[in-house]
Amino acid sequence: MNANPRLSGRHYPVAVIGGGQAGLSVSHALRQRGVEHAVIEAHRVGHEWRERRWDSFCLVTPNWQCRLPGFPYQGDDPDGFMVRDEIVRYLEDYVAFFQPPLVEGVSVTRLRRAPQGTYELATTAGDFTADQVVVATGPYHTPSVPAMAQRLPEGIEQFHSSGYRSPDQLPDGAVLVVGTGQSGCQIAEDLHLAGRQVHLAVGSAPRVARFYRGRDCVAWLDDMGHYAKAIDEFDDAGAVRMRVNHYVTGRDGGRDIDLRAFAGDGMRLYGRLTAISDEQLEFADDLKVNLDRADSVAEGIKDAIDAHITARGIDAPSEPRYVPVWAPDEQPRALDLAEAGITCVVWSTGFRRDHRWIETPVFDGRGYPMHWRGATNVPGLYFLGLPWQYSWGSGRFEAVGRDAEFLADHIDASRRLADVCGALTGAPSALAAALPIG
Ligand SMILES: Cc1cc2nc3c(=O)[nH]c(=O)nc-3n(C[C@H](O)[C@H](O)[C@H](O)COP(=O)(O)OP(=O)(O)OC[C@H]3O[C@@H](n4cnc5c(N)ncnc54)[C@H](O)[C@@H]3O)c2cc1C
């Protein structure tokens, strides 16, 4: 271990763990409030975007939603969708803009609370302490691949979506893509456009149209207050937080992802993959229902937009509704890998959280941190960047900044209280974290 003099043996009022958009956002907000802190990033700023997205990747959300604190998107295409390298540059420019106290290439390997209330952080570059800690390590840690992947024959190559880069990386032959969240759909399209024979196991993710009645659906939903709605306003907050994202793409200026159109164009669709035995794959009989449900969500969103337009008397062009362009004659339940010429499987099956390095009792039975707006029940410990931490945009560019400002206010108030307590009683500053939030 090479001890880092900026960390080893030091004490900081605040430690921010993670140098993605969340960590940088709270760093900017803390800087604005004059709160001394350090941001510890295991790799380089923007690591997730650099290393875990494919070559043709672009945002699904429009650029105008990129509004990091003090640094909203300033390019000339607010309605467009930044590609991977532009997103990385946006984050690098943010760093150049306010020069956060960033330590890159250092992982926090253990976080625990000492009896006197300060936090002890063990890192790959030495140990240090902090009064308050923001965990901004992202929502997507470990690629999640179902155990049945082990049953694939040896000659079949396998990738998780986070390891997929481009069609050229895959061996010649047909490809099975498992999963139709945003990644699965976009990777299936990427391969399909490259002329590869794609077999797609379709799950239950919903879809949304890209444009409707003259505007991006995201713009309509923004006007309708959808993105401002707080998690507290839902009766089923736990379920909302686990919801799968709607599939759509920002590629080439943005368009729908219509799996039926892909099928009409030669892609082979199946229901959920349920079993693998030797060369044989088995699928559920839910292809039709999954396609229908995805369409009905997309059409339901259009209904809501229509209602909004009518209620406000907005002058918007009319647009015919979607008519399914393809429907399965039968629901194929089995597929022979060799007969189909499949040489590769791309698992687009999501991620698992891994917070095992956090040794404080903040997690529920599913390993989800218990918090309100990111403040946990353990004084001085915060999370930032969780999906639906407070609203739809919490785990996205759209609202991570708002959540960061909220936490920075609380952290600053705690620190000020600590100073007062310390001046009056000589108590350690960590005492402050007892301040209730809300
Ligand atoms: C495929 C995909 C597409 C997406 N598309 C969009 C989109 O179109 N629009 C949108 O707004 N959002 C999108 N998101 C969601 C979100 O914007 C990203 O997940 C984003 O990377 C989250 O930023 P973050 O800062 O919260 O976390 P991350 O970007 O994951 O950053 C966390 C950082 O913490 C570091 N780290 C982790 N553990 C440690 C440790 N122990 N010690 C030190 N450092 C550590 C990591 O190296 C990483 O750099 C997408 C996500 C995915 C997966």
Short mmCIF file of C-alpha atoms and ligand atoms in Angstrom, two decimals:
data_model
loop_
_atom_site.label_atom_id
_atom_site.label_comp_id
_atom_site.label_asym_id
_atom_site.label_seq_id
_atom_site.Cartn_x
_atom_site.Cartn_y
_atom_site.Cartn_z
CA MET A 1 0.00 0.00 0.00
CA ASN A 2 1.26 3.48 -0.92
CA ALA A 3 -0.01 5.80 1.79
CA ASN A 4 -1.54 8.97 0.34
CA PRO A 5 -0.51 12.05 2.35
CA ARG A 6 -3.87 13.67 1.59
CA LEU A 7 -5.61 10.81 3.40
CA SER A 8 -3.40 8.69 5.60
CA GLY A 9 -3.74 9.70 9.24
CA ARG A 10 -5.80 12.79 8.34
CA HIS A 11 -9.13 13.91 9.71
CA TYR A 12 -11.78 15.56 7.49
CA PRO A 13 -15.06 17.15 8.49
CA VAL A 14 -16.65 15.28 5.56
CA ALA A 15 -15.58 12.36 3.38
CA VAL A 16 -17.36 11.78 0.06
CA ILE A 17 -16.88 8.28 -1.31
CA GLY A 18 -17.24 8.05 -5.09
CA GLY A 19 -16.30 10.49 -7.84
CA GLY A 20 -19.21 10.05 -10.24
CA GLN A 21 -21.84 12.71 -10.86
CA ALA A 22 -23.27 12.20 -7.35
CA GLY A 23 -19.95 12.58 -5.50
CA LEU A 24 -19.01 15.61 -7.60
CA SER A 25 -22.42 17.21 -7.07
CA VAL A 26 -22.22 17.04 -3.30
CA SER A 27 -18.61 18.17 -3.41
CA HIS A 28 -19.68 21.29 -5.31
CA ALA A 29 -22.53 21.89 -2.87
CA LEU A 30 -20.19 21.49 0.12
CA ARG A 31 -17.63 23.83 -1.46
CA GLN A 32 -20.37 26.46 -1.87
CA ARG A 33 -21.04 26.20 1.86
CA GLY A 34 -17.38 26.32 2.81
CA VAL A 35 -17.34 22.76 4.19
CA GLU A 36 -13.93 21.13 4.04
CA HIS A 37 -14.05 17.61 2.60
CA ALA A 38 -12.28 15.04 0.44
CA VAL A 39 -13.72 13.05 -2.48
CA ILE A 40 -12.27 9.56 -2.77
CA GLU A 41 -12.67 7.83 -6.12
CA ALA A 42 -11.52 4.26 -6.68
CA HIS A 43 -10.66 4.80 -10.34
CA ARG A 44 -11.02 8.01 -12.34
CA VAL A 45 -13.88 10.50 -12.44
CA GLY A 46 -16.61 9.14 -14.70
CA HIS A 47 -15.33 5.58 -14.37
CA GLU A 48 -18.76 4.02 -14.81
CA TRP A 49 -19.43 5.89 -18.04
CA ARG A 50 -15.92 5.25 -19.38
CA GLU A 51 -15.58 1.59 -18.55
CA ARG A 52 -19.05 0.09 -18.34
CA ARG A 53 -20.87 1.47 -21.38
CA TRP A 54 -20.71 0.26 -24.97
CA ASP A 55 -19.17 2.22 -27.85
CA SER A 56 -22.45 3.46 -29.35
CA PHE A 57 -23.93 4.30 -25.92
CA CYS A 58 -25.76 7.57 -25.54
CA LEU A 59 -28.01 9.04 -22.90
CA VAL A 60 -31.68 8.13 -22.91
CA THR A 61 -32.50 11.35 -21.11
CA PRO A 62 -32.18 14.63 -23.03
CA ASN A 63 -29.16 16.81 -22.44
CA TRP A 64 -31.17 19.62 -20.85
CA GLN A 65 -31.79 17.28 -17.92
CA CYS A 66 -28.04 17.28 -17.17
CA ARG A 67 -28.04 19.95 -14.50
CA LEU A 68 -25.21 19.29 -12.12
CA PRO A 69 -25.00 21.99 -9.43
CA GLY A 70 -23.48 25.14 -10.88
CA PHE A 71 -22.81 23.41 -14.18
CA PRO A 72 -25.87 22.69 -16.30
CA TYR A 73 -25.39 21.33 -19.81
CA GLN A 74 -24.04 24.18 -21.91
CA GLY A 75 -23.73 22.58 -25.34
CA ASP A 76 -25.67 23.47 -28.46
CA ASP A 77 -27.96 20.44 -28.45
CA PRO A 78 -30.11 20.58 -25.31
CA ASP A 79 -32.73 18.30 -26.86
CA GLY A 80 -30.11 15.80 -28.00
CA PHE A 81 -28.49 12.91 -26.17
CA MET A 82 -24.80 12.95 -25.29
CA VAL A 83 -22.80 9.96 -26.41
CA ARG A 84 -20.54 8.13 -23.97
CA ASP A 85 -17.39 10.18 -24.55
CA GLU A 86 -19.32 13.45 -24.33
CA ILE A 87 -20.74 12.40 -20.96
CA VAL A 88 -17.23 11.66 -19.70
CA ARG A 89 -16.09 15.05 -20.99
CA TYR A 90 -19.03 16.76 -19.25
CA LEU A 91 -17.84 15.26 -15.95
CA GLU A 92 -14.21 16.11 -16.65
CA ASP A 93 -15.22 19.68 -17.46
CA TYR A 94 -17.14 19.82 -14.18
CA VAL A 95 -13.95 18.85 -12.35
CA ALA A 96 -11.98 21.51 -14.21
CA PHE A 97 -14.73 24.03 -13.43
CA PHE A 98 -14.63 23.82 -9.63
CA GLN A 99 -11.58 21.66 -8.92
CA PRO A 100 -12.97 19.46 -6.16
CA PRO A 101 -10.65 18.05 -3.48
CA LEU A 102 -10.45 14.78 -5.37
CA VAL A 103 -8.26 11.78 -4.64
CA GLU A 104 -8.41 9.31 -7.53
CA GLY A 105 -7.21 5.71 -7.67
CA VAL A 106 -8.05 5.02 -4.01
CA SER A 107 -10.76 2.62 -2.82
CA VAL A 108 -12.46 2.81 0.53
CA THR A 109 -12.34 -0.75 1.76
CA ARG A 110 -14.04 -0.36 5.14
CA LEU A 111 -16.26 2.24 6.74
CA ARG A 112 -17.24 2.06 10.39
CA ARG A 113 -18.30 4.35 13.16
CA ALA A 114 -16.01 4.65 16.15
CA PRO A 115 -17.56 4.70 19.63
CA GLN A 116 -16.93 8.45 19.94
CA GLY A 117 -19.01 9.05 16.82
CA THR A 118 -16.41 9.80 14.16
CA TYR A 119 -16.07 7.59 11.09
CA GLU A 120 -13.02 5.46 10.38
CA LEU A 121 -12.27 4.87 6.74
CA ALA A 122 -9.78 2.23 5.67
CA THR A 123 -8.54 2.77 2.13
CA THR A 124 -6.02 1.33 -0.28
CA ALA A 125 -3.87 4.39 0.48
CA GLY A 126 -4.07 4.54 4.28
CA ASP A 127 -6.67 5.10 6.98
CA PHE A 128 -8.30 8.38 7.88
CA THR A 129 -11.27 9.68 9.85
CA ALA A 130 -14.21 11.96 9.15
CA ASP A 131 -17.06 13.48 11.14
CA GLN A 132 -19.59 12.87 8.37
CA VAL A 133 -19.59 10.61 5.33
CA VAL A 134 -21.50 10.67 2.03
CA VAL A 135 -21.61 7.33 0.22
CA ALA A 136 -21.90 8.21 -3.48
CA THR A 137 -20.72 4.94 -4.93
CA GLY A 138 -23.55 4.54 -7.43
CA PRO A 139 -26.44 2.13 -7.58
CA TYR A 140 -24.94 -0.44 -9.91
CA HIS A 141 -22.11 -2.39 -8.33
CA THR A 142 -21.88 -6.05 -9.24
CA PRO A 143 -23.13 -7.39 -12.58
CA SER A 144 -26.05 -9.67 -11.88
CA VAL A 145 -26.07 -12.84 -13.97
CA PRO A 146 -28.47 -15.70 -13.21
CA ALA A 147 -26.92 -18.89 -11.87
CA MET A 148 -28.14 -20.80 -14.94
CA ALA A 149 -25.41 -19.03 -16.92
CA GLN A 150 -23.05 -21.71 -15.61
CA ARG A 151 -25.01 -24.27 -17.59
CA LEU A 152 -24.16 -22.80 -20.96
CA PRO A 153 -21.92 -25.07 -23.04
CA GLU A 154 -18.22 -24.18 -22.82
CA GLY A 155 -17.90 -22.95 -26.38
CA ILE A 156 -20.47 -20.20 -25.88
CA GLU A 157 -18.97 -16.83 -24.97
CA GLN A 158 -20.79 -14.82 -22.31
CA PHE A 159 -20.74 -11.14 -21.43
CA HIS A 160 -22.64 -9.04 -18.98
CA SER A 161 -24.06 -5.86 -20.57
CA SER A 162 -21.47 -3.83 -18.62
CA GLY A 163 -18.71 -5.73 -20.48
CA TYR A 164 -20.29 -5.34 -23.92
CA ARG A 165 -18.54 -2.82 -26.18
CA SER A 166 -19.45 -3.45 -29.84
CA PRO A 167 -20.61 -6.16 -32.26
CA ASP A 168 -16.98 -6.67 -33.39
CA GLN A 169 -16.03 -7.87 -29.91
CA LEU A 170 -18.32 -10.89 -30.25
CA PRO A 171 -17.44 -14.10 -32.09
CA ASP A 172 -19.06 -14.61 -35.50
CA GLY A 173 -22.52 -16.14 -35.35
CA ALA A 174 -25.90 -15.41 -33.84
CA VAL A 175 -26.23 -13.76 -30.42
CA LEU A 176 -28.70 -14.32 -27.62
CA VAL A 177 -29.46 -11.16 -25.61
CA VAL A 178 -31.21 -11.87 -22.31
CA GLY A 179 -33.25 -9.03 -20.85
CA THR A 180 -35.08 -6.03 -22.28
CA GLY A 181 -34.37 -3.22 -19.86
CA GLN A 182 -32.71 -0.17 -21.36
CA SER A 183 -29.36 -1.92 -21.79
CA GLY A 184 -30.74 -5.13 -23.28
CA CYS A 185 -32.91 -3.34 -25.82
CA GLN A 186 -30.16 -0.97 -26.88
CA ILE A 187 -27.56 -3.71 -27.16
CA ALA A 188 -29.99 -5.88 -29.15
CA GLU A 189 -30.55 -2.93 -31.48
CA ASP A 190 -26.79 -2.31 -31.75
CA LEU A 191 -26.20 -5.90 -32.82
CA HIS A 192 -29.24 -5.95 -35.10
CA LEU A 193 -28.11 -2.77 -36.90
CA ALA A 194 -24.70 -4.38 -37.37
CA GLY A 195 -26.39 -7.22 -39.24
CA ARG A 196 -26.07 -9.84 -36.52
CA GLN A 197 -28.82 -12.42 -36.07
CA VAL A 198 -30.20 -11.55 -32.65
CA HIS A 199 -32.34 -13.77 -30.43
CA LEU A 200 -33.90 -11.72 -27.65
CA ALA A 201 -35.41 -13.01 -24.40
CA VAL A 202 -38.05 -10.38 -23.64
CA GLY A 203 -38.80 -9.49 -20.03
CA SER A 204 -41.47 -7.35 -18.43
CA ALA A 205 -39.85 -3.90 -18.76
CA PRO A 206 -42.21 -1.14 -19.88
CA ARG A 207 -41.53 1.14 -22.79
CA VAL A 208 -42.15 4.79 -23.57
CA ALA A 209 -42.39 6.54 -26.92
CA ARG A 210 -39.56 8.96 -27.64
CA PHE A 211 -41.72 11.70 -29.13
CA TYR A 212 -45.43 12.40 -29.01
CA ARG A 213 -47.45 15.31 -30.31
CA GLY A 214 -44.45 17.32 -31.34
CA ARG A 215 -42.21 16.94 -28.31
CA ASP A 216 -40.00 14.49 -26.48
CA CYS A 217 -42.17 12.61 -23.98
CA VAL A 218 -39.62 13.55 -21.32
CA ALA A 219 -40.38 17.22 -21.96
CA TRP A 220 -44.13 16.61 -21.60
CA LEU A 221 -43.62 14.59 -18.41
CA ASP A 222 -41.42 17.32 -17.01
CA ASP A 223 -44.15 19.92 -17.64
CA MET A 224 -46.66 17.58 -16.03
CA GLY A 225 -44.65 17.53 -12.80
CA HIS A 226 -43.80 13.86 -13.11
CA TYR A 227 -40.16 14.36 -12.23
CA ALA A 228 -40.93 16.58 -9.26
CA LYS A 229 -43.06 13.92 -7.57
CA ALA A 230 -41.42 12.79 -4.33
CA ILE A 231 -41.17 9.17 -3.27
CA ASP A 232 -43.21 10.04 -0.16
CA GLU A 233 -46.20 10.68 -2.43
CA PHE A 234 -46.38 7.01 -3.42
CA ASP A 235 -48.16 4.41 -1.29
CA ASP A 236 -45.79 1.71 -2.55
CA ALA A 237 -42.44 3.50 -2.22
CA GLY A 238 -40.52 0.23 -1.87
CA ALA A 239 -41.93 -1.09 -5.13
CA VAL A 240 -41.39 2.22 -6.94
CA ARG A 241 -37.70 2.11 -6.04
CA MET A 242 -37.37 -1.34 -7.59
CA ARG A 243 -39.15 -0.43 -10.85
CA VAL A 244 -37.42 -1.26 -14.11
CA ASN A 245 -36.75 1.68 -16.42
CA HIS A 246 -38.80 2.22 -19.57
CA TYR A 247 -37.00 1.34 -22.76
CA VAL A 248 -36.44 3.96 -25.47
CA THR A 249 -33.26 5.31 -27.04
CA GLY A 250 -31.46 8.58 -27.67
CA ARG A 251 -29.51 7.09 -30.56
CA ASP A 252 -29.35 9.17 -33.78
CA GLY A 253 -31.31 12.00 -32.22
CA GLY A 254 -33.73 9.72 -30.40
CA ARG A 255 -36.37 7.21 -31.43
CA ASP A 256 -38.65 4.52 -30.08
CA ILE A 257 -37.40 1.04 -29.44
CA ASP A 258 -40.07 -1.15 -30.95
CA LEU A 259 -39.28 -4.81 -30.44
CA ARG A 260 -42.15 -5.73 -32.77
CA ALA A 261 -40.48 -3.77 -35.57
CA PHE A 262 -37.22 -5.59 -34.85
CA ALA A 263 -39.07 -8.90 -35.09
CA GLY A 264 -40.59 -7.88 -38.41
CA ASP A 265 -37.06 -7.18 -39.52
CA GLY A 266 -35.72 -10.61 -38.60
CA MET A 267 -34.88 -10.46 -34.88
CA ARG A 268 -36.17 -13.55 -33.06
CA LEU A 269 -38.16 -12.83 -29.91
CA TYR A 270 -38.92 -15.16 -26.97
CA GLY A 271 -40.39 -14.84 -23.51
CA ARG A 272 -38.28 -14.82 -20.36
CA LEU A 273 -35.40 -17.31 -20.36
CA THR A 274 -36.25 -19.86 -17.68
CA ALA A 275 -33.75 -22.73 -18.04
CA ILE A 276 -30.64 -23.93 -19.82
CA SER A 277 -29.82 -27.56 -20.27
CA ASP A 278 -26.89 -28.41 -22.52
CA GLU A 279 -27.65 -26.86 -25.89
CA GLN A 280 -31.34 -26.34 -25.07
CA LEU A 281 -32.84 -23.09 -23.85
CA GLU A 282 -36.32 -22.84 -22.36
CA PHE A 283 -38.52 -19.78 -22.31
CA ALA A 284 -41.71 -18.79 -20.49
CA ASP A 285 -44.87 -18.30 -22.53
CA ASP A 286 -45.00 -14.59 -21.70
CA LEU A 287 -43.72 -13.02 -24.93
CA LYS A 288 -47.13 -11.83 -26.06
CA VAL A 289 -48.11 -10.49 -22.66
CA ASN A 290 -44.75 -8.74 -22.22
CA LEU A 291 -45.01 -7.00 -25.59
CA ASP A 292 -48.63 -6.03 -24.96
CA ARG A 293 -47.86 -4.70 -21.50
CA ALA A 294 -44.91 -2.61 -22.73
CA ASP A 295 -47.14 -1.09 -25.42
CA SER A 296 -49.95 -0.42 -23.02
CA VAL A 297 -47.60 1.48 -20.68
CA ALA A 298 -46.37 3.57 -23.63
CA GLU A 299 -49.95 4.28 -24.71
CA GLY A 300 -50.97 5.06 -21.12
CA ILE A 301 -48.27 7.71 -20.97
CA LYS A 302 -49.67 9.18 -24.19
CA ASP A 303 -53.14 9.20 -22.61
CA ALA A 304 -51.75 11.24 -19.73
CA ILE A 305 -50.04 13.64 -22.15
CA ASP A 306 -53.31 14.02 -24.11
CA ALA A 307 -55.16 14.81 -20.88
CA HIS A 308 -52.53 17.40 -19.95
CA ILE A 309 -52.73 19.03 -23.38
CA THR A 310 -56.52 19.17 -23.21
CA ALA A 311 -56.65 20.46 -19.63
CA ARG A 312 -54.17 23.25 -20.39
CA GLY A 313 -55.59 24.05 -23.84
CA ILE A 314 -52.14 23.60 -25.36
CA ASP A 315 -51.82 23.94 -29.11
CA ALA A 316 -50.03 20.70 -29.99
CA PRO A 317 -50.21 18.75 -33.23
CA SER A 318 -52.34 15.61 -33.17
CA GLU A 319 -50.65 12.29 -33.75
CA PRO A 320 -52.08 8.88 -34.61
CA ARG A 321 -51.67 6.23 -31.95
CA TYR A 322 -49.29 3.29 -32.20
CA VAL A 323 -50.54 0.28 -34.12
CA PRO A 324 -48.63 -2.94 -33.38
CA VAL A 325 -46.55 -3.77 -36.44
CA TRP A 326 -46.01 -7.41 -35.56
CA ALA A 327 -47.42 -10.03 -33.19
CA PRO A 328 -46.11 -13.50 -32.42
CA ASP A 329 -48.00 -16.32 -34.20
CA GLU A 330 -46.73 -18.67 -31.55
CA GLN A 331 -44.65 -18.31 -28.43
CA PRO A 332 -41.48 -20.31 -28.98
CA ARG A 333 -40.70 -22.16 -25.74
CA ALA A 334 -37.41 -23.80 -26.74
CA LEU A 335 -34.30 -23.02 -28.73
CA ASP A 336 -31.35 -25.19 -29.65
CA LEU A 337 -28.18 -23.11 -29.43
CA ALA A 338 -26.30 -25.12 -32.05
CA GLU A 339 -29.20 -25.18 -34.51
CA ALA A 340 -29.64 -21.42 -34.14
CA GLY A 341 -25.90 -20.89 -34.61
CA ILE A 342 -25.66 -18.95 -31.35
CA THR A 343 -22.05 -18.40 -30.31
CA CYS A 344 -22.50 -15.73 -27.67
CA VAL A 345 -24.85 -14.62 -24.89
CA VAL A 346 -25.13 -11.06 -23.58
CA TRP A 347 -26.69 -11.00 -20.12
CA SER A 348 -28.57 -7.73 -19.76
CA THR A 349 -29.87 -8.73 -16.40
CA GLY A 350 -28.97 -5.78 -14.22
CA PHE A 351 -26.75 -5.23 -11.22
CA ARG A 352 -26.67 -6.00 -7.51
CA ARG A 353 -25.70 -3.59 -4.78
CA ASP A 354 -22.55 -4.40 -2.80
CA HIS A 355 -22.16 -2.40 0.38
CA ARG A 356 -20.41 -5.09 2.38
CA TRP A 357 -17.55 -2.72 3.13
CA ILE A 358 -19.91 -0.51 5.14
CA GLU A 359 -19.89 -1.83 8.70
CA THR A 360 -22.68 0.25 10.17
CA PRO A 361 -26.24 -0.92 10.78
CA VAL A 362 -28.04 1.09 8.10
CA PHE A 363 -29.37 -1.66 5.84
CA ASP A 364 -32.74 -3.36 5.67
CA GLY A 365 -33.24 -7.06 5.02
CA ARG A 366 -32.62 -6.63 1.29
CA GLY A 367 -29.40 -4.71 1.84
CA TYR A 368 -31.03 -1.39 0.95
CA PRO A 369 -29.90 1.55 3.09
CA MET A 370 -32.68 2.89 5.29
CA HIS A 371 -32.81 6.64 4.78
CA TRP A 372 -34.95 9.67 4.21
CA ARG A 373 -33.73 11.82 1.35
CA GLY A 374 -30.33 10.14 1.77
CA ALA A 375 -29.89 10.77 5.49
CA THR A 376 -29.69 7.47 7.36
CA ASN A 377 -30.64 6.59 10.89
CA VAL A 378 -26.92 6.48 11.73
CA PRO A 379 -25.92 10.07 12.54
CA GLY A 380 -23.53 11.59 10.04
CA LEU A 381 -23.92 8.89 7.38
CA TYR A 382 -25.59 9.76 4.07
CA PHE A 383 -26.22 8.16 0.69
CA LEU A 384 -26.49 10.01 -2.59
CA GLY A 385 -27.37 8.83 -6.09
CA LEU A 386 -29.71 5.98 -5.18
CA PRO A 387 -32.50 5.38 -7.71
CA TRP A 388 -35.61 7.15 -6.45
CA GLN A 389 -33.69 8.32 -3.39
CA TYR A 390 -36.17 11.19 -3.37
CA SER A 391 -37.59 11.47 -6.88
CA TRP A 392 -37.36 9.92 -10.34
CA GLY A 393 -34.18 11.82 -11.15
CA SER A 394 -32.27 11.01 -7.94
CA GLY A 395 -30.20 8.28 -9.58
CA ARG A 396 -29.86 10.29 -12.76
CA PHE A 397 -28.41 13.58 -13.94
CA GLU A 398 -31.84 15.18 -13.60
CA ALA A 399 -32.09 15.50 -9.83
CA VAL A 400 -28.90 14.24 -8.22
CA GLY A 401 -27.91 17.89 -7.85
CA ARG A 402 -31.09 18.75 -5.94
CA ASP A 403 -30.49 15.84 -3.56
CA ALA A 404 -26.85 16.91 -3.16
CA GLU A 405 -27.89 20.45 -2.20
CA PHE A 406 -30.32 19.04 0.35
CA LEU A 407 -27.68 16.83 1.97
CA ALA A 408 -25.08 19.60 1.90
CA ASP A 409 -27.49 21.86 3.81
CA HIS A 410 -27.95 19.19 6.42
CA ILE A 411 -24.25 18.38 6.67
CA ASP A 412 -23.44 22.07 7.00
CA ALA A 413 -26.11 22.57 9.68
CA SER A 414 -24.74 19.57 11.60
CA ARG A 415 -21.25 20.97 11.40
CA ARG A 416 -22.36 24.39 12.64
CA LEU A 417 -24.21 22.81 15.54
CA ALA A 418 -21.08 20.82 16.35
CA ASP A 419 -19.05 23.99 16.45
CA VAL A 420 -21.52 25.57 18.84
CA CYS A 421 -21.62 22.44 21.03
CA GLY A 422 -17.85 22.23 20.96
CA ALA A 423 -17.46 25.86 21.97
CA LEU A 424 -19.93 25.45 24.85
CA THR A 425 -18.89 22.06 26.16
CA GLY A 426 -15.62 21.04 24.57
CA ALA A 427 -17.44 18.03 23.07
CA PRO A 428 -16.10 16.45 19.86
CA SER A 429 -17.56 17.73 16.61
CA ALA A 430 -19.15 14.39 15.74
CA LEU A 431 -21.70 15.11 18.43
CA ALA A 432 -23.40 17.36 15.93
CA ALA A 433 -24.61 14.52 13.83
CA ALA A 434 -27.37 13.92 16.36
CA LEU A 435 -29.26 16.74 14.67
CA PRO A 436 -32.54 15.26 13.42
CA ILE A 437 -33.22 15.74 9.75
CA GLY A 438 -36.37 17.10 8.22
C1 LIG B 1 -26.75 1.43 -18.78
C2 LIG B 1 -27.09 2.68 -18.03
C3 LIG B 1 -27.65 3.76 -18.71
C4 LIG B 1 -27.98 4.93 -18.03
N1 LIG B 1 -28.50 5.98 -18.72
C5 LIG B 1 -28.79 7.13 -18.07
C6 LIG B 1 -29.32 8.27 -18.78
O1 LIG B 1 -29.59 8.23 -19.98
N2 LIG B 1 -29.56 9.41 -18.07
C7 LIG B 1 -29.29 9.52 -16.75
O2 LIG B 1 -29.48 10.59 -16.19
N3 LIG B 1 -28.83 8.45 -16.06
C8 LIG B 1 -28.57 7.28 -16.68
N4 LIG B 1 -28.08 6.20 -15.96
C9 LIG B 1 -28.09 6.26 -14.48
C10 LIG B 1 -26.97 7.07 -13.82
O3 LIG B 1 -26.84 8.34 -14.38
C11 LIG B 1 -25.64 6.35 -13.85
O4 LIG B 1 -25.76 5.09 -13.26
C12 LIG B 1 -24.53 7.14 -13.15
O5 LIG B 1 -23.31 6.50 -13.38
C13 LIG B 1 -24.76 7.27 -11.65
O6 LIG B 1 -23.84 8.20 -11.13
P1 LIG B 1 -23.30 8.09 -9.62
O7 LIG B 1 -22.32 9.17 -9.41
O8 LIG B 1 -24.46 7.98 -8.69
O9 LIG B 1 -22.60 6.66 -9.58
P2 LIG B 1 -21.40 6.10 -10.45
O10 LIG B 1 -21.30 6.77 -11.76
O11 LIG B 1 -21.53 4.63 -10.39
O12 LIG B 1 -20.12 6.57 -9.64
C14 LIG B 1 -19.74 5.96 -8.42
C15 LIG B 1 -18.24 6.05 -8.32
O13 LIG B 1 -17.86 5.52 -7.05
C16 LIG B 1 -16.65 4.83 -7.19
N5 LIG B 1 -16.58 3.88 -6.09
C17 LIG B 1 -17.38 2.80 -5.89
N6 LIG B 1 -17.03 2.16 -4.75
C18 LIG B 1 -16.01 2.88 -4.21
C19 LIG B 1 -15.22 2.74 -3.03
N7 LIG B 1 -15.45 1.74 -2.16
N8 LIG B 1 -14.23 3.64 -2.80
C20 LIG B 1 -14.02 4.67 -3.67
N9 LIG B 1 -14.75 4.85 -4.79
C21 LIG B 1 -15.72 3.97 -5.05
C22 LIG B 1 -16.74 4.18 -8.56
O14 LIG B 1 -15.46 3.95 -9.11
C23 LIG B 1 -17.53 5.22 -9.37
O15 LIG B 1 -16.69 6.06 -10.14
C24 LIG B 1 -27.74 5.02 -16.62
C25 LIG B 1 -27.20 3.91 -15.96
C26 LIG B 1 -26.89 2.76 -16.64
C27 LIG B 1 -26.30 1.60 -15.87
#
